[in-house]
Short mmCIF file of C-alpha atoms in Angstrom, two decimals:
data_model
loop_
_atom_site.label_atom_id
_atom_site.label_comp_id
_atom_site.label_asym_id
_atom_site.label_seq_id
_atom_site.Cartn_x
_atom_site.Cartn_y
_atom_site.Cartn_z
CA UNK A 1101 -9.08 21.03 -3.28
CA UNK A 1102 -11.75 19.51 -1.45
CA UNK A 1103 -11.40 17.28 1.61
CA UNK A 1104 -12.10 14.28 -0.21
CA UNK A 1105 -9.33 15.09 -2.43
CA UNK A 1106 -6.67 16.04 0.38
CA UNK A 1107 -7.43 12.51 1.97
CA UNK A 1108 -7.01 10.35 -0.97
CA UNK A 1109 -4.03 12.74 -1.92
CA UNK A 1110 -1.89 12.25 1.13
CA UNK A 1111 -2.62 8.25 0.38
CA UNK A 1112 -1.44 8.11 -2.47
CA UNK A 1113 1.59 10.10 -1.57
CA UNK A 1114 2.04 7.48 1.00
CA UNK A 1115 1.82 4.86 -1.37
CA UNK A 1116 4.04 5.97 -3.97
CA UNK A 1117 6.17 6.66 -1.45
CA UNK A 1118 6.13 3.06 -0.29
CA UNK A 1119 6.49 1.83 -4.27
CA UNK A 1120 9.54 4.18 -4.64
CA UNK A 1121 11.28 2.57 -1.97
CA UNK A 1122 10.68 -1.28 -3.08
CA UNK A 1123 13.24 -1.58 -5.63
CA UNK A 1124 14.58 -5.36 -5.43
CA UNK A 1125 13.38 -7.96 -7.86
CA UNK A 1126 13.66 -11.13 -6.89
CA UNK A 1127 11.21 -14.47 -6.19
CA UNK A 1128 9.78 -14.61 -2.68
CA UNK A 1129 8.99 -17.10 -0.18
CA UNK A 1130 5.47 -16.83 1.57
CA UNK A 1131 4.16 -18.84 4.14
CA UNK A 1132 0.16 -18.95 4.38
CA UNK A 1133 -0.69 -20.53 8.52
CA UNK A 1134 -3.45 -20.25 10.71
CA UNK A 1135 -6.50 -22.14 11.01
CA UNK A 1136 -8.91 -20.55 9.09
CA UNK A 1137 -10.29 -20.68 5.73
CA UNK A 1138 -8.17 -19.63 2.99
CA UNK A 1139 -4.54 -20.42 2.68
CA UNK A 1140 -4.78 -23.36 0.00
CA UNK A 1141 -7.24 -21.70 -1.98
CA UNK A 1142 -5.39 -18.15 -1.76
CA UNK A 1143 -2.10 -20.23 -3.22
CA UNK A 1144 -4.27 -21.49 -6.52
CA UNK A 1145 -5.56 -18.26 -6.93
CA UNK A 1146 -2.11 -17.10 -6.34
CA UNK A 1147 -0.96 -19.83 -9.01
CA UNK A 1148 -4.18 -18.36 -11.87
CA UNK A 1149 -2.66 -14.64 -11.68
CA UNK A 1150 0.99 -16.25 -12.50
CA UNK A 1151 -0.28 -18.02 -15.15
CA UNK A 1152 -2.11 -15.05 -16.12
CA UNK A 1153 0.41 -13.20 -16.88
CA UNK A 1154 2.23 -16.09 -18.98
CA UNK A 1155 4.50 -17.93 -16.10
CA UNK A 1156 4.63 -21.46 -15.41
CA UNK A 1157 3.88 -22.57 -12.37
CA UNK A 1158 4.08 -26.18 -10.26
CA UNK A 1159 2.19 -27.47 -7.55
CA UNK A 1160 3.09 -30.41 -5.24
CA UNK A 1161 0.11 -31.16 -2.74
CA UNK A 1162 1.29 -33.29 0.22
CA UNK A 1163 -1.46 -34.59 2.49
CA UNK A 1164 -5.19 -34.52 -0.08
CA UNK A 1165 -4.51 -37.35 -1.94
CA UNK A 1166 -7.30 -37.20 -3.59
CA UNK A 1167 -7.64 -36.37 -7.01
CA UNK A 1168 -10.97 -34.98 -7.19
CA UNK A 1169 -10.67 -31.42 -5.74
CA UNK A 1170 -11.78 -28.37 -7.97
CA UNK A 1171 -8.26 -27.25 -8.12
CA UNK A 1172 -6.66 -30.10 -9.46
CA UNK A 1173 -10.45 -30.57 -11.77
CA UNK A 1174 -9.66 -26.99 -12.87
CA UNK A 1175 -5.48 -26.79 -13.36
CA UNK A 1176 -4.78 -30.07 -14.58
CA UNK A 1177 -4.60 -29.61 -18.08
CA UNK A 1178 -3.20 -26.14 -18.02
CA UNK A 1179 -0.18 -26.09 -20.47
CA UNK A 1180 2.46 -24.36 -18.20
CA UNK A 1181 1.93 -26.18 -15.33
CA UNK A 1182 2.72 -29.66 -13.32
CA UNK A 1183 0.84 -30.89 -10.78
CA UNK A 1184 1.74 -33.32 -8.36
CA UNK A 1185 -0.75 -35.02 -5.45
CA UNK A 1186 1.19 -37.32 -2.99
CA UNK A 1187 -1.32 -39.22 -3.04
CA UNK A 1188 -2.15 -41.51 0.12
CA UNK A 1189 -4.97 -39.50 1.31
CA UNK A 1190 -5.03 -37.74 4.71
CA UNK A 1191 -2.69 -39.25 7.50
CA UNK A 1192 -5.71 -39.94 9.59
CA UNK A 1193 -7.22 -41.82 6.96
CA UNK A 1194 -4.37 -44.03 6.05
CA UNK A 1195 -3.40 -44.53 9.57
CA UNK A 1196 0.25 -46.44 8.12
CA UNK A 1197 3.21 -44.31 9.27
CA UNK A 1198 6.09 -45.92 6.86
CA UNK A 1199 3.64 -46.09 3.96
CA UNK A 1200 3.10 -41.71 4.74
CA UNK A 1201 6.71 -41.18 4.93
CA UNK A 1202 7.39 -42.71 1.91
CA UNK A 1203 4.69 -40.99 -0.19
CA UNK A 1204 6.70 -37.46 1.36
CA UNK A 1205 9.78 -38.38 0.25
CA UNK A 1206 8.70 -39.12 -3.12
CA UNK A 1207 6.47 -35.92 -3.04
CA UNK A 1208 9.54 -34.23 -1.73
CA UNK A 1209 12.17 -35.46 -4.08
CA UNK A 1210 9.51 -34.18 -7.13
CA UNK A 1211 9.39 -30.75 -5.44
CA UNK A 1212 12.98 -30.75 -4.98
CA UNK A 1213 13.16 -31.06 -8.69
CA UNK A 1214 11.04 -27.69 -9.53
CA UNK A 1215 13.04 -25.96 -6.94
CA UNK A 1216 16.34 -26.75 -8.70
CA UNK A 1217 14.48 -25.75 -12.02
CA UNK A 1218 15.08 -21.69 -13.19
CA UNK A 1219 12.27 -22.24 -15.68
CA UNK A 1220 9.42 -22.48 -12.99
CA UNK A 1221 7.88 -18.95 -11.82
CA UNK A 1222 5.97 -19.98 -8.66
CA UNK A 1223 6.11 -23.15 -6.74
CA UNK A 1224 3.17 -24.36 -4.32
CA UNK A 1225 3.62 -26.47 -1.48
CA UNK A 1226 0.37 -27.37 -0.76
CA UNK A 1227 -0.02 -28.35 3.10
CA UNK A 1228 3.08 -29.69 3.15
CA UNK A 1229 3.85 -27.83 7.03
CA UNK A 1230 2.17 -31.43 7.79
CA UNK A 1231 5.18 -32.92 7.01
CA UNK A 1232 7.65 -31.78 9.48
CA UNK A 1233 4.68 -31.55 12.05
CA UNK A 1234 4.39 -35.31 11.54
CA UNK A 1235 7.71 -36.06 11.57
CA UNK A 1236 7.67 -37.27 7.90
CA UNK A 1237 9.90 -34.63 6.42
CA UNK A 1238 13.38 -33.10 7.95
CA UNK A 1239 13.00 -29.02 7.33
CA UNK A 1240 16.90 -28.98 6.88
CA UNK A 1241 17.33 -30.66 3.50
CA UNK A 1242 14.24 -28.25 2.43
CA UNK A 1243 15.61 -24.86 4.00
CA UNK A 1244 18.43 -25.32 2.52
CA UNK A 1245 16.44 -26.07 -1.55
CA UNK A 1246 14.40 -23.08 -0.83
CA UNK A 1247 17.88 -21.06 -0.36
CA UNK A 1248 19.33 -22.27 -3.07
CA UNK A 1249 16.63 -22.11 -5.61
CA UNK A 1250 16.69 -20.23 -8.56
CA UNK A 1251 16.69 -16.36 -7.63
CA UNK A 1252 13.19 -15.12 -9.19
CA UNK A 1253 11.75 -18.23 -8.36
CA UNK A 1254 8.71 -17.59 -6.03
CA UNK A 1255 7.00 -20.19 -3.56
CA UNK A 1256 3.84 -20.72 -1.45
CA UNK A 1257 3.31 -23.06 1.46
CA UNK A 1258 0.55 -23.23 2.93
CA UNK A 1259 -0.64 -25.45 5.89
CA UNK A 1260 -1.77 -24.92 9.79
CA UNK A 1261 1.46 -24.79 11.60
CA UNK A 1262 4.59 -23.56 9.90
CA UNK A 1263 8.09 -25.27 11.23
CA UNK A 1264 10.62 -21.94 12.79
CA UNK A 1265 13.43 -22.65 10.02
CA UNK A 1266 10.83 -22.06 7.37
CA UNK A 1267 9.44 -18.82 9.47
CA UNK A 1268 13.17 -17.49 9.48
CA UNK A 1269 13.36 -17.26 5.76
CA UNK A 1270 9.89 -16.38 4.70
CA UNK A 1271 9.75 -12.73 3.02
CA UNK A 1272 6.09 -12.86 3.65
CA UNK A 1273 3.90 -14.45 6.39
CA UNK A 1274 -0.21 -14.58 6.33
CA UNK A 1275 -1.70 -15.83 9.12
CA UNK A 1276 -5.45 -16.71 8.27
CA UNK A 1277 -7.54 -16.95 11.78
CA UNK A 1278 -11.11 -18.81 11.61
CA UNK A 1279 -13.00 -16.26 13.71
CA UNK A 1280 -16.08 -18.06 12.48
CA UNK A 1281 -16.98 -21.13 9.77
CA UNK A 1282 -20.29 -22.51 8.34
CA UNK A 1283 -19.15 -25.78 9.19
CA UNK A 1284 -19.24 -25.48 13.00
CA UNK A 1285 -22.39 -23.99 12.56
CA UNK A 1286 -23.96 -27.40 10.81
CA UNK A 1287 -23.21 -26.36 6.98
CA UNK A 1288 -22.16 -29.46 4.80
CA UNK A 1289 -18.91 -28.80 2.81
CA UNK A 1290 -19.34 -28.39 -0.66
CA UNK A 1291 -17.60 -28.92 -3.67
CA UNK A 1292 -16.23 -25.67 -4.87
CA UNK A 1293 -15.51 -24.30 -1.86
CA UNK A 1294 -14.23 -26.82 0.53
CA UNK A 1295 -12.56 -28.67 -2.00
CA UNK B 1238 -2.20 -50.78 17.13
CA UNK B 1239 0.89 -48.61 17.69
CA UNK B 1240 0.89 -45.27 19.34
CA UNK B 1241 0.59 -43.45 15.74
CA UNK B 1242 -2.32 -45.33 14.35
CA UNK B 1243 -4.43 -44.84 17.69
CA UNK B 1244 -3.43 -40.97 17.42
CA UNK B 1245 -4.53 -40.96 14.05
CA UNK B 1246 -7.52 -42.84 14.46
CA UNK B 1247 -8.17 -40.62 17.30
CA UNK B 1248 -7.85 -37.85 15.03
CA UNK B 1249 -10.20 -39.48 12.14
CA UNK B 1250 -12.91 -40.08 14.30
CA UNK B 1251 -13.12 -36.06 15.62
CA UNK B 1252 -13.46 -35.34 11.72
CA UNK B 1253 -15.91 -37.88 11.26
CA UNK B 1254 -18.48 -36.91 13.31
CA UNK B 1255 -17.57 -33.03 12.67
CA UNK B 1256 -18.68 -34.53 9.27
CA UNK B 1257 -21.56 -36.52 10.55
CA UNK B 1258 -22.77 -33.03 12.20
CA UNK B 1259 -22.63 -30.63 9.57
CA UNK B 1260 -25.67 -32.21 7.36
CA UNK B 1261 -27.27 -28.66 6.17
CA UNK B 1262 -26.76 -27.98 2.59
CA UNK B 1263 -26.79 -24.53 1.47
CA UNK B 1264 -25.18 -21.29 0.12
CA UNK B 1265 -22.56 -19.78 2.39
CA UNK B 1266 -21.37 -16.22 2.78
CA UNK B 1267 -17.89 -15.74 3.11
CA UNK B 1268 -15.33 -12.77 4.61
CA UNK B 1269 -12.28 -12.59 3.84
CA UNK B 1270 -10.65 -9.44 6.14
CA UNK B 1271 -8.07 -8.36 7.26
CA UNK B 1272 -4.72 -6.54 6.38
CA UNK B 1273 -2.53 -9.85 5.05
CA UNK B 1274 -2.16 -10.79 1.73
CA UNK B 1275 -4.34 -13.66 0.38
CA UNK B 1276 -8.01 -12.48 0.38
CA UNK B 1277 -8.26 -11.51 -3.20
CA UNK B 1278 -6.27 -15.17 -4.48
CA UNK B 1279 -7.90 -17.03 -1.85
CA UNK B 1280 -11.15 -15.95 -3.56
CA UNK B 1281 -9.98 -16.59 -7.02
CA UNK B 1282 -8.76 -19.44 -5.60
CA UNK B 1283 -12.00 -20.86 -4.40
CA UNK B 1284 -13.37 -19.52 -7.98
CA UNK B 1285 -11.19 -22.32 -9.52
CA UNK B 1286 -12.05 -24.67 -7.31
CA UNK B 1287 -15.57 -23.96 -8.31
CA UNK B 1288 -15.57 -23.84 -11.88
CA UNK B 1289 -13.17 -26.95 -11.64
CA UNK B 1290 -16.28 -28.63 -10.21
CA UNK B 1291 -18.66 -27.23 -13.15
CA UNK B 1292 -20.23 -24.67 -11.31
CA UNK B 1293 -20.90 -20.71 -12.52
CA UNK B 1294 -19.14 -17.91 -11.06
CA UNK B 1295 -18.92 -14.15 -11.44
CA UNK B 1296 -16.48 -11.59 -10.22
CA UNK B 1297 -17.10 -7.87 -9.36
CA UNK B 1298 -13.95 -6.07 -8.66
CA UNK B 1299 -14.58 -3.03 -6.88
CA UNK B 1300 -11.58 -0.55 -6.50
CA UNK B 1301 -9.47 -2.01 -8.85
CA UNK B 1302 -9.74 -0.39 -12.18
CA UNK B 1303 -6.93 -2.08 -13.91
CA UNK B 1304 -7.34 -4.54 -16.75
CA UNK B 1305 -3.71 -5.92 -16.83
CA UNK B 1306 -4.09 -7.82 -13.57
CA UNK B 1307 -3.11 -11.85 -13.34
CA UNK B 1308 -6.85 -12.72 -12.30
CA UNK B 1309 -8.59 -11.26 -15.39
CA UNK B 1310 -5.83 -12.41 -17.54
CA UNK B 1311 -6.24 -16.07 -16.31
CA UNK B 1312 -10.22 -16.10 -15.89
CA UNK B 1313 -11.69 -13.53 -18.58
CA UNK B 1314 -12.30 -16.01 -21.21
CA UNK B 1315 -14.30 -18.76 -19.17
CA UNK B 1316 -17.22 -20.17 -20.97
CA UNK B 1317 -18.94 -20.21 -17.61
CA UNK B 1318 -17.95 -16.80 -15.46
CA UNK B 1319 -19.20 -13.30 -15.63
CA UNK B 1320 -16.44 -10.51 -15.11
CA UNK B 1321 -16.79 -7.22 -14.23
CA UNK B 1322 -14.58 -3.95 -13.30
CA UNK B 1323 -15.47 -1.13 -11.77
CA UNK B 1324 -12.84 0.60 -13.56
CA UNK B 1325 -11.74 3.66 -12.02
CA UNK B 1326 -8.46 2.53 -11.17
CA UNK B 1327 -7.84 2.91 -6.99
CA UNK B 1328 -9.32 5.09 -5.44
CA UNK B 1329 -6.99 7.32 -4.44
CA UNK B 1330 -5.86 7.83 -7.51
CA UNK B 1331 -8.59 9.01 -9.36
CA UNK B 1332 -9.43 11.93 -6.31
CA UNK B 1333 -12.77 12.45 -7.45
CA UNK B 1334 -15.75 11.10 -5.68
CA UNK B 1335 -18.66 11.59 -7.31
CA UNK B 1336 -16.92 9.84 -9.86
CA UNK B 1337 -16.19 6.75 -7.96
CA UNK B 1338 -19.52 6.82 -6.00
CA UNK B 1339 -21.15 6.43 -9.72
CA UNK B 1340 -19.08 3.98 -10.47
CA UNK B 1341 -19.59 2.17 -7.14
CA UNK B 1342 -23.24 2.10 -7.86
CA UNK B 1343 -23.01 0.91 -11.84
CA UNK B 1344 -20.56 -1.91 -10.09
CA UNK B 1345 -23.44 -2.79 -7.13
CA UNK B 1346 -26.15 -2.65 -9.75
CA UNK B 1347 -24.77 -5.79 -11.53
CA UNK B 1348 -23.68 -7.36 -8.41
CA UNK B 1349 -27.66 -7.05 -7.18
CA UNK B 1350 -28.53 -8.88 -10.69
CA UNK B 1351 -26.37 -11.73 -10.57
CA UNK B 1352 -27.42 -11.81 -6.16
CA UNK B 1353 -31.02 -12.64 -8.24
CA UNK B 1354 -29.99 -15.19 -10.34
CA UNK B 1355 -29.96 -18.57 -9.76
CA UNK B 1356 -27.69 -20.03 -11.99
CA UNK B 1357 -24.78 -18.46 -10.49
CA UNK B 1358 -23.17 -20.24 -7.92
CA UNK B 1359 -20.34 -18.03 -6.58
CA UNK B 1360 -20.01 -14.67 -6.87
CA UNK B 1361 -16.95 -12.90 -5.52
CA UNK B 1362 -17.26 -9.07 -4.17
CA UNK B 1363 -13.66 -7.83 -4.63
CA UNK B 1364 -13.01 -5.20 -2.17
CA UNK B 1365 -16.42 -4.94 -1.83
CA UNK B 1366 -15.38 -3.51 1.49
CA UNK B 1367 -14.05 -0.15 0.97
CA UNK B 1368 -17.33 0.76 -0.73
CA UNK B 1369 -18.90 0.85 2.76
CA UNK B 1370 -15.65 2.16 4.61
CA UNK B 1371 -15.82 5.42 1.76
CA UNK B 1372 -19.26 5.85 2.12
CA UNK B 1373 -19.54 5.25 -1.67
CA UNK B 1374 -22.17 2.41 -1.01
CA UNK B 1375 -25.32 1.84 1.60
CA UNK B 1376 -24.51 -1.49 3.29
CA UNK B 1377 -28.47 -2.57 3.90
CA UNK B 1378 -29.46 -2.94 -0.05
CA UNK B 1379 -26.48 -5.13 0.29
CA UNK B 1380 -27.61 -7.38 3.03
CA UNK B 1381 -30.77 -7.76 2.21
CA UNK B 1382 -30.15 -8.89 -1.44
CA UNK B 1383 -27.75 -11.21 0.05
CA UNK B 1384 -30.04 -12.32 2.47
CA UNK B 1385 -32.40 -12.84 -0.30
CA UNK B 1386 -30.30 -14.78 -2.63
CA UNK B 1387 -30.94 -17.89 -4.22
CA UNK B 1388 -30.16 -20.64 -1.25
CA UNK B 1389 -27.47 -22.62 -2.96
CA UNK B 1390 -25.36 -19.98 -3.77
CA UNK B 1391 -22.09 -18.94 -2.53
CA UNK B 1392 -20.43 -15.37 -2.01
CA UNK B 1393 -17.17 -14.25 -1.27
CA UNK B 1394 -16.55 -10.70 -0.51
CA UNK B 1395 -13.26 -9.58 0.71
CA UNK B 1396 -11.27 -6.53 1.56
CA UNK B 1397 -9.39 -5.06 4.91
CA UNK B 1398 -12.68 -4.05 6.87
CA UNK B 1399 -15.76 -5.45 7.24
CA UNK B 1400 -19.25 -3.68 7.79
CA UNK B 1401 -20.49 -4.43 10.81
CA UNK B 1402 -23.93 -5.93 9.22
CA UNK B 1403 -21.75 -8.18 6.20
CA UNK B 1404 -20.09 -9.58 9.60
CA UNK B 1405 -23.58 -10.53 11.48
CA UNK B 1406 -25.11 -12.52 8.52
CA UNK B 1407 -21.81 -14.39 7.17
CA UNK B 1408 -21.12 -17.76 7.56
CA UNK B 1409 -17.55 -18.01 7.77
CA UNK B 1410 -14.95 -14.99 8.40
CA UNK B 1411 -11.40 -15.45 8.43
CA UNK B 1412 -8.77 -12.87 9.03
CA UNK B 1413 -5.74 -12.83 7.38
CA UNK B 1414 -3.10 -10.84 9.36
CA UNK B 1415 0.27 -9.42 7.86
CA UNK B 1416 2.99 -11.12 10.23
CA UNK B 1417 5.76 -10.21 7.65
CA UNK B 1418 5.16 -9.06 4.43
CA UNK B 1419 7.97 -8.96 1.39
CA UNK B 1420 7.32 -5.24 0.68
CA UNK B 1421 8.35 -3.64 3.41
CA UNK B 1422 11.88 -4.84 2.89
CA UNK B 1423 12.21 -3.83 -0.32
CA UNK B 1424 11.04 -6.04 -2.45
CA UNK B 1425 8.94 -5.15 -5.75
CA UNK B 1426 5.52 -5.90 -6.18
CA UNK B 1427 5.61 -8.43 -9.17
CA UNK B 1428 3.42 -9.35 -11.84
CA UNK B 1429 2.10 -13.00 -11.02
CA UNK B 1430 2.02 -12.69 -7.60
CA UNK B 1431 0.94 -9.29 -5.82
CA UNK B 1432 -1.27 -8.48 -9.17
#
């Protein structure tokens, strides 16, 4: 047995090891934060591997209101899947408090919905950590849906800050950190990548 | 003006000149590190995003040999994306690496093509990074056919580490750190969301 072979031997002793041991099967709750690049985009191609394999999936995105972003250009018509945009554009664009909290609650009550519904594999909440950071949404009402929800049920929310009652039930939090990005540097977002 | 609309204003005119600043229109390169989940979906992610918008992509996955996985699934049949395995399963799996260094090099050898051709406007490096970490693959080949690409297009390449060169010449990096992940308390990888 060469070195090479003793290396990638003991690694994948450790990683069986690890598979042996993760035995429950049940949906999960992850939380993509941070302020880097990333954690929208990682939930839609999150969302394509579900459908991949035949799920059905639902997205609800709270704050982009508009309706001409890749992902919603690209998922739209898929068959096992509903897609919701709140649809008032960002806050600082709208600049009308009561006219934002009533688009949440309506986004909200949809989502609400899906998370009641057993027949939906994966759930994303696009940027909706906005919400409670704004004030718009109480995280009570939607601790307490994400509890409750069906038990293979699996969810994403993604946004810059994430509220501590959502952090206490997560099963998995990714924090994405901008260490650097093109558009400090001068680069023009594109479609595609941006949005 | 109440207090929220001159916060949000306040807020709107930061990203507006941001916006008014970043006038360059180009390609970017893009690294997505770290040891969190979400670098492989947020490419795939970005992917849809892009194709959503009519552009061209093309995947390379490097490492992961497996066919059955919820990206290819979802992606393999788009009219207007290239998609290619290495296909030698993980690496430490197959224990064999003059094996997996030929494969490395079959995988960088159509990587280098589509780095040459225009008409492609993403191209994601799938855990590109381990190439360089194993030794399997030179890194300056690599940045110099990046560095030579056509100027409007885009690459993603992710994986945990980055080589030191991929890091001096990209245009955005973000690092996505594990603050809890699902796994290590119990909880089975499942189709749909970890593959």
């Amino acid at each position: 047995m060469t070195d090479h072979q003793r290396r990638m031997q003991r690694k994948k002793d450790v990683v069986d090891e690890r598979i042996e041991k993760a035995t429950e099967e049940r949906g999960v709750l992850i939380l993509m934060k941070g302020n880097g690049k990333g954690k929208s985009s990682s939930a839609f191609g999150t969302l394509a591997r579900s459908l991949g394999h035949g799920k059905r999936g639902a997205v609800i995105q709270f704050i982009k209101g508009r309706r001409e972003t890749g992902e919603y250009l690209f998922f739209r018509d898929h068959p096992r899947l509903t897609w919701q945009i709140m649809g008032q554009g960002f806050t600082w664009e709208t600049q009308d408090r009561a006219r934002d909290i009533e688009a949440a609650e309506a986004a909200w009550a949809v989502a609400k919905g899906l998370l009641e519904n057993p027949a939906i594999d994966l759930i994303v909440l696009d940027e909706m950590s906005y919400m409670f950071k704004y004030g718009y949404l109480d995280v009570a009402p939607i601790v307490e849906a994400l509890r409750n929800r069906p038990v293979h049920q699996n969810v994403i929310i993604t946004g810059r800050t994430m509220a501590t009652p959502l952090q206490e039930i997560a099963d998995t939090i990714s924090v994405v950190n901008d260490e650097r990005h093109a558009f400090r540097a001068g680069v023009k977002a594109q479609a595609g990548i941006e949005y």
